[in-house]
């Protein structure tokens, strides 16, 4: 069943447009604007260009989804197959099925919302021209990763996103941005080198890089030893990007330093590339190798679940000087642990749960990073102790809609039934209860119990965050007041973020503490009501909140797409 009957050639064009249009838009962003399009503010003009291009890509992706044959989601649709490098048998192959379509929609949506948000609140840093171009290149690389059907093209698209994200962190980030950017690029590049070796091994031993043909062969053309080596090599590269414990240490630094838009795209889109590679490449192409490593992958996954939650609890406690962005970053380590656990079960239930958790994490954590960025903009800090102060930041009293939305995102993240975060975790744990044939049931049931314990820890730290940031007494003499324009500009610079803080959270211009009534700071007694959600913020955040509710109440929309494709993938290409 298709909502609208669209011809195969139009579907091919739409998919190619979705992948290529952001690249063309990036080039156009760097070129001088025609006189009629410059307007009074060239910076706003280029930001408007970013909104236009990402909006066109989102519309094309939605039309692609509308024309998708939902009766046959396991079949590759909108396929393109063009010879590119005949000597290596590398072909430009594109196509989508029920596994990749939701990820395409998520990527196009999040990138458009980030462009819309940046139009009204550009990140502090160099020219917006480069910023818009980098975001568009990042979008193109991510969309290509989910659409290509050739292993070498997958690797090229996988690597294409690294440089844009590096510069987004290094040029538009906050304190310690250079160190965080270098850590991000070194970890991911080293993992990618190992992954390339595994991809070449599969291609040389099987004689093709065609992902559909390899999945249909289901590992029959590869010996068990080749599969084991390939899974180890490719799995390391994918695990770094996911990120899997203990290869996760680049993530908290990258998130803490990245601008708000960078954090949203990193958590909502880039992390999904690693888990998608596990499902699209390793499960169908090297099943024997995956079966060998599945217990170890599950063990690392549940350690990541518990470790990420304990790290969040440590950051959330009073006196820890925990950064709220860093806490959300560590929560991603735990949430992606559930995704990896579902993949490790090698069952339709577990893999469907992993794919559902992937989408849910993109929606919920993307919303959380938007909200934390807004709180940092208003207060000049994301430090939990400073935000909580003596009586709590009291968002419910100072900015009730912002506080309510933060609480909503937090309870969605902890997996409350009826919201998107619930179904992925539940299906993953069900999959671990009865793993695939050949895997140890006692071991996986132990992993299931540890994962279930991790959900309790997640609830604990999320509720602590809500209590400390949203609740509390709201008084006109609250020690924490919104920064004035000069302080807000200073907070956007690394020097301001690195400056020591006094006990009441004020920054010292000379490196020492100053009283809150010092020159350049508005007296707390005259502080106006904190700005609540603005129109541009509501436009960027409402779709994520609405989809979180929709996916929670109507999970069949997503599972109806993924389940037939997963069944076919695990059966070796047989429906």
Short mmCIF file of C-alpha atoms in Angstrom, two decimals, residues 1-321:
data_model
loop_
_atom_site.label_atom_id
_atom_site.label_comp_id
_atom_site.label_asym_id
_atom_site.label_seq_id
_atom_site.Cartn_x
_atom_site.Cartn_y
_atom_site.Cartn_z
CA UNK A 1 0.00 0.00 0.00
CA UNK A 2 1.25 3.44 -0.93
CA UNK A 3 -0.40 6.63 0.24
CA UNK A 4 0.28 8.21 -3.16
CA UNK A 5 1.29 6.20 -6.21
CA UNK A 6 4.63 7.62 -7.36
CA UNK A 7 6.50 6.17 -10.33
CA UNK A 8 9.79 4.32 -9.80
CA UNK A 9 11.77 6.91 -11.74
CA UNK A 10 10.42 9.75 -9.56
CA UNK A 11 11.25 7.77 -6.42
CA UNK A 12 14.79 7.26 -7.72
CA UNK A 13 15.11 10.99 -8.37
CA UNK A 14 13.78 11.87 -4.92
CA UNK A 15 16.28 9.63 -3.14
CA UNK A 16 19.17 10.96 -5.23
CA UNK A 17 17.96 14.53 -4.55
CA UNK A 18 17.82 13.89 -0.80
CA UNK A 19 21.46 12.73 -0.79
CA UNK A 20 22.92 15.30 -3.22
CA UNK A 21 20.89 18.47 -2.53
CA UNK A 22 22.59 19.29 0.80
CA UNK A 23 26.01 19.08 -0.90
CA UNK A 24 24.91 21.49 -3.64
CA UNK A 25 23.41 23.72 -0.95
CA UNK A 26 26.71 23.72 0.93
CA UNK A 27 28.56 24.90 -2.18
CA UNK A 28 25.93 27.59 -2.79
CA UNK A 29 26.25 28.79 0.82
CA UNK A 30 29.95 29.52 0.31
CA UNK A 31 29.43 31.43 -2.95
CA UNK A 32 28.68 35.17 -2.96
CA UNK A 33 24.93 35.72 -2.73
CA UNK A 34 23.19 37.41 -5.70
CA UNK A 35 22.44 41.08 -4.96
CA UNK A 36 18.72 40.49 -4.70
CA UNK A 37 19.13 37.77 -2.07
CA UNK A 38 21.61 39.47 0.22
CA UNK A 39 19.02 41.62 1.97
CA UNK A 40 20.02 44.01 4.71
CA UNK A 41 21.79 41.31 6.71
CA UNK A 42 23.99 38.86 4.70
CA UNK A 43 24.42 36.64 7.76
CA UNK A 44 20.67 36.19 8.10
CA UNK A 45 20.46 35.56 4.34
CA UNK A 46 22.85 32.60 4.50
CA UNK A 47 21.05 31.21 7.57
CA UNK A 48 17.79 31.51 5.64
CA UNK A 49 19.47 29.60 2.82
CA UNK A 50 20.21 26.78 5.28
CA UNK A 51 16.55 26.67 6.35
CA UNK A 52 15.44 26.59 2.71
CA UNK A 53 17.76 23.74 1.66
CA UNK A 54 17.11 21.56 4.72
CA UNK A 55 13.38 22.27 4.36
CA UNK A 56 13.44 21.15 0.72
CA UNK A 57 15.30 17.96 1.72
CA UNK A 58 12.75 17.28 4.48
CA UNK A 59 9.85 17.74 2.07
CA UNK A 60 11.50 15.40 -0.47
CA UNK A 61 12.05 12.80 2.28
CA UNK A 62 8.41 13.02 3.38
CA UNK A 63 7.26 12.58 -0.24
CA UNK A 64 9.61 9.59 -0.47
CA UNK A 65 7.97 8.12 2.63
CA UNK A 66 4.49 8.81 1.22
CA UNK A 67 5.38 7.04 -2.05
CA UNK A 68 7.02 4.12 -0.22
CA UNK A 69 5.23 0.79 -0.66
CA UNK A 70 4.30 0.03 2.95
CA UNK A 71 2.98 -3.41 2.01
CA UNK A 72 6.53 -4.50 1.07
CA UNK A 73 8.89 -2.68 3.48
CA UNK A 74 11.43 -5.51 3.22
CA UNK A 75 11.97 -4.77 -0.48
CA UNK A 76 14.60 -2.22 -1.50
CA UNK A 77 12.79 0.68 -3.15
CA UNK A 78 13.80 3.82 -5.08
CA UNK A 79 16.92 1.90 -6.14
CA UNK A 80 19.69 3.32 -8.31
CA UNK A 81 22.57 1.23 -9.68
CA UNK A 82 25.28 2.99 -11.71
CA UNK A 83 28.80 1.71 -12.36
CA UNK A 84 31.33 4.09 -10.78
CA UNK A 85 34.75 2.37 -10.59
CA UNK A 86 34.60 -0.72 -12.83
CA UNK A 87 38.12 -1.88 -11.95
CA UNK A 88 37.07 -2.32 -8.30
CA UNK A 89 33.47 -3.18 -9.12
CA UNK A 90 32.34 -0.16 -7.07
CA UNK A 91 28.87 1.00 -8.00
CA UNK A 92 26.72 3.96 -6.99
CA UNK A 93 23.89 1.98 -5.45
CA UNK A 94 21.11 3.68 -3.53
CA UNK A 95 17.94 2.26 -2.02
CA UNK A 96 15.72 2.32 1.05
CA UNK A 97 13.69 -0.22 2.97
CA UNK A 98 11.83 -0.27 6.27
CA UNK A 99 15.09 -0.10 8.24
CA UNK A 100 16.63 2.92 6.55
CA UNK A 101 13.50 5.02 5.83
CA UNK A 102 12.83 6.03 9.48
CA UNK A 103 16.49 7.05 9.87
CA UNK A 104 16.31 9.18 6.72
CA UNK A 105 13.22 10.94 8.08
CA UNK A 106 14.84 11.47 11.50
CA UNK A 107 17.99 12.94 9.93
CA UNK A 108 16.10 15.28 7.60
CA UNK A 109 13.81 16.45 10.42
CA UNK A 110 16.53 17.10 13.00
CA UNK A 111 18.74 18.95 10.51
CA UNK A 112 15.83 21.18 9.44
CA UNK A 113 14.92 21.94 13.06
CA UNK A 114 18.55 22.80 13.81
CA UNK A 115 18.66 25.15 10.80
CA UNK A 116 15.37 26.74 11.90
CA UNK A 117 16.68 27.22 15.46
CA UNK A 118 19.97 28.68 14.21
CA UNK A 119 18.16 31.19 12.00
CA UNK A 120 16.73 32.93 15.08
CA UNK A 121 19.66 32.18 17.37
CA UNK A 122 22.92 31.87 15.39
CA UNK A 123 25.77 30.24 17.33
CA UNK A 124 28.49 32.56 18.54
CA UNK A 125 31.59 32.14 16.40
CA UNK A 126 32.94 32.76 12.90
CA UNK A 127 30.92 33.58 9.80
CA UNK A 128 27.55 31.80 9.46
CA UNK A 129 28.51 30.93 5.88
CA UNK A 130 30.90 28.23 6.98
CA UNK A 131 28.51 27.08 9.70
CA UNK A 132 25.63 26.53 7.25
CA UNK A 133 27.92 24.82 4.72
CA UNK A 134 29.26 22.41 7.36
CA UNK A 135 25.78 21.51 8.61
CA UNK A 136 24.66 20.76 5.05
CA UNK A 137 27.72 18.58 4.33
CA UNK A 138 27.03 16.76 7.59
CA UNK A 139 23.43 16.16 6.53
CA UNK A 140 24.48 14.86 3.11
CA UNK A 141 26.99 12.40 4.61
CA UNK A 142 24.49 11.09 7.13
CA UNK A 143 21.68 10.66 4.61
CA UNK A 144 24.09 8.91 2.24
CA UNK A 145 25.13 6.50 5.00
CA UNK A 146 21.52 5.35 5.38
CA UNK A 147 20.83 5.21 1.62
CA UNK A 148 23.90 3.61 -0.04
CA UNK A 149 24.03 -0.12 -0.81
CA UNK A 150 27.76 -0.50 -1.57
CA UNK A 151 30.25 -1.20 1.23
CA UNK A 152 32.91 1.21 -0.05
CA UNK A 153 30.34 3.96 -0.56
CA UNK A 154 29.08 3.26 2.96
CA UNK A 155 32.60 3.80 4.28
CA UNK A 156 33.02 7.06 2.33
CA UNK A 157 29.69 8.40 3.57
CA UNK A 158 30.50 7.22 7.11
CA UNK A 159 33.73 9.23 7.03
CA UNK A 160 32.22 12.25 5.29
CA UNK A 161 30.60 13.48 8.51
CA UNK A 162 33.79 13.59 10.58
CA UNK A 163 35.34 16.80 9.24
CA UNK A 164 32.14 18.91 9.45
CA UNK A 165 31.51 17.81 13.04
CA UNK A 166 35.15 18.46 13.95
CA UNK A 167 34.91 22.07 12.76
CA UNK A 168 31.49 22.61 14.33
CA UNK A 169 33.00 21.69 17.70
CA UNK A 170 36.38 23.38 17.19
CA UNK A 171 35.10 26.69 15.78
CA UNK A 172 31.66 27.17 17.33
CA UNK A 173 32.07 25.23 20.58
CA UNK A 174 32.58 26.41 24.13
CA UNK A 175 35.32 25.76 26.67
CA UNK A 176 37.92 23.07 25.91
CA UNK A 177 36.57 22.91 22.35
CA UNK A 178 39.92 22.25 20.66
CA UNK A 179 40.78 19.32 22.90
CA UNK A 180 37.27 17.87 22.53
CA UNK A 181 37.37 18.22 18.74
CA UNK A 182 40.76 16.52 18.50
CA UNK A 183 39.61 13.69 20.75
CA UNK A 184 36.51 13.20 18.59
CA UNK A 185 38.43 13.09 15.32
CA UNK A 186 41.25 10.85 16.57
CA UNK A 187 38.96 8.24 18.13
CA UNK A 188 36.68 8.05 15.11
CA UNK A 189 39.49 8.05 12.53
CA UNK A 190 41.39 5.27 14.29
CA UNK A 191 38.21 3.21 14.46
CA UNK A 192 37.53 3.89 10.79
CA UNK A 193 40.96 2.66 9.70
CA UNK A 194 40.27 -0.72 11.31
CA UNK A 195 36.76 -0.76 9.83
CA UNK A 196 38.10 -0.17 6.31
CA UNK A 197 40.35 -3.24 6.65
CA UNK A 198 37.33 -5.36 7.56
CA UNK A 199 35.31 -4.01 4.63
CA UNK A 200 38.15 -4.74 2.21
CA UNK A 201 38.47 -8.25 3.63
CA UNK A 202 34.78 -8.96 2.96
CA UNK A 203 34.95 -7.47 -0.55
CA UNK A 204 38.07 -9.37 -1.55
CA UNK A 205 36.95 -12.70 -0.13
CA UNK A 206 33.41 -12.52 -1.50
CA UNK A 207 34.22 -10.79 -4.79
CA UNK A 208 31.67 -8.01 -4.36
CA UNK A 209 30.91 -4.92 -2.26
CA UNK A 210 27.17 -5.09 -3.04
CA UNK A 211 25.46 -5.02 0.36
CA UNK A 212 22.20 -6.54 -0.94
CA UNK A 213 23.97 -9.45 -2.64
CA UNK A 214 26.14 -10.05 0.42
CA UNK A 215 23.10 -9.99 2.72
CA UNK A 216 21.27 -12.44 0.47
CA UNK A 217 24.31 -14.75 0.52
CA UNK A 218 24.11 -14.53 4.32
CA UNK A 219 27.77 -15.35 4.88
CA UNK A 220 27.75 -18.57 2.87
CA UNK A 221 30.60 -17.30 0.67
CA UNK A 222 32.77 -16.41 3.69
CA UNK A 223 34.52 -18.85 6.01
CA UNK A 224 33.88 -18.57 9.73
CA UNK A 225 37.41 -17.27 10.39
CA UNK A 226 36.96 -14.51 7.78
CA UNK A 227 33.63 -13.57 9.34
CA UNK A 228 35.13 -13.42 12.82
CA UNK A 229 37.98 -11.15 11.69
CA UNK A 230 35.59 -8.96 9.68
CA UNK A 231 33.16 -8.56 12.58
CA UNK A 232 36.00 -7.67 14.92
CA UNK A 233 37.47 -5.07 12.55
CA UNK A 234 34.23 -3.49 11.35
CA UNK A 235 32.67 -3.77 14.79
CA UNK A 236 35.43 -1.70 16.40
CA UNK A 237 34.86 1.15 13.96
CA UNK A 238 31.10 1.02 14.43
CA UNK A 239 31.41 0.70 18.22
CA UNK A 240 33.49 3.90 18.43
CA UNK A 241 30.79 5.85 16.55
CA UNK A 242 27.91 4.30 18.55
CA UNK A 243 29.64 4.76 21.15
CA UNK A 244 30.06 1.52 23.08
CA UNK A 245 31.74 1.33 26.47
CA UNK A 246 34.79 1.50 26.83
CA UNK A 247 35.25 3.34 23.50
CA UNK A 248 32.92 6.15 24.58
CA UNK A 249 35.25 8.61 26.30
CA UNK A 250 35.28 11.07 23.37
CA UNK A 251 31.51 11.59 23.61
CA UNK A 252 31.05 13.54 26.89
CA UNK A 253 33.84 15.97 25.97
CA UNK A 254 32.45 16.48 22.46
CA UNK A 255 28.92 17.12 23.73
CA UNK A 256 30.03 19.45 26.50
CA UNK A 257 32.08 21.60 24.11
CA UNK A 258 29.77 21.47 21.07
CA UNK A 259 27.26 24.24 20.31
CA UNK A 260 23.60 23.35 20.90
CA UNK A 261 22.98 22.45 17.25
CA UNK A 262 26.16 20.32 17.18
CA UNK A 263 25.04 18.37 20.25
CA UNK A 264 21.58 17.76 18.78
CA UNK A 265 23.00 16.41 15.51
CA UNK A 266 25.71 14.39 17.22
CA UNK A 267 23.29 12.63 19.57
CA UNK A 268 20.27 12.50 17.29
CA UNK A 269 21.93 11.48 14.03
CA UNK A 270 25.64 10.59 14.13
CA UNK A 271 25.40 7.96 16.87
CA UNK A 272 22.77 6.12 14.79
CA UNK A 273 25.28 5.52 12.00
CA UNK A 274 27.22 3.03 14.13
CA UNK A 275 24.23 0.96 15.21
CA UNK A 276 22.82 1.06 11.65
CA UNK A 277 26.09 -0.47 10.43
CA UNK A 278 25.72 -3.36 12.88
CA UNK A 279 22.21 -4.11 11.57
CA UNK A 280 22.79 -3.46 7.87
CA UNK A 281 26.27 -4.99 7.49
CA UNK A 282 27.34 -7.35 10.26
CA UNK A 283 24.10 -9.18 11.11
CA UNK A 284 23.25 -10.32 7.55
CA UNK A 285 26.71 -10.47 5.96
CA UNK A 286 28.70 -12.18 8.74
CA UNK A 287 26.16 -14.02 10.94
CA UNK A 288 28.62 -16.65 12.19
CA UNK A 289 31.09 -13.96 13.21
CA UNK A 290 28.32 -12.01 14.96
CA UNK A 291 27.22 -15.14 16.80
CA UNK A 292 30.78 -15.53 18.09
CA UNK A 293 30.97 -11.96 19.40
CA UNK A 294 27.31 -11.49 20.41
CA UNK A 295 27.81 -12.41 24.11
CA UNK A 296 30.76 -10.01 24.39
CA UNK A 297 28.82 -7.26 22.62
CA UNK A 298 25.91 -7.78 25.02
CA UNK A 299 28.27 -7.72 28.01
CA UNK A 300 29.84 -4.43 26.91
CA UNK A 301 26.33 -3.08 26.25
CA UNK A 302 25.01 -3.74 29.76
CA UNK A 303 28.22 -2.41 31.34
CA UNK A 304 27.63 0.74 29.30
CA UNK A 305 24.02 0.94 30.54
CA UNK A 306 25.05 0.76 34.19
CA UNK A 307 28.22 2.84 33.77
CA UNK A 308 26.41 5.63 31.95
CA UNK A 309 23.69 5.74 34.61
CA UNK A 310 26.18 5.77 37.51
CA UNK A 311 28.16 8.54 35.82
CA UNK A 312 24.94 10.56 35.50
CA UNK A 313 24.10 9.97 39.18
CA UNK A 314 27.59 11.15 40.15
CA UNK A 315 27.19 14.32 38.08
CA UNK A 316 23.69 14.97 39.43
CA UNK A 317 24.60 14.84 43.13
CA UNK A 318 24.92 18.06 45.09
CA UNK A 319 28.45 19.49 45.15
CA UNK A 320 29.69 17.54 42.11
CA UNK A 321 29.75 20.65 39.87
#
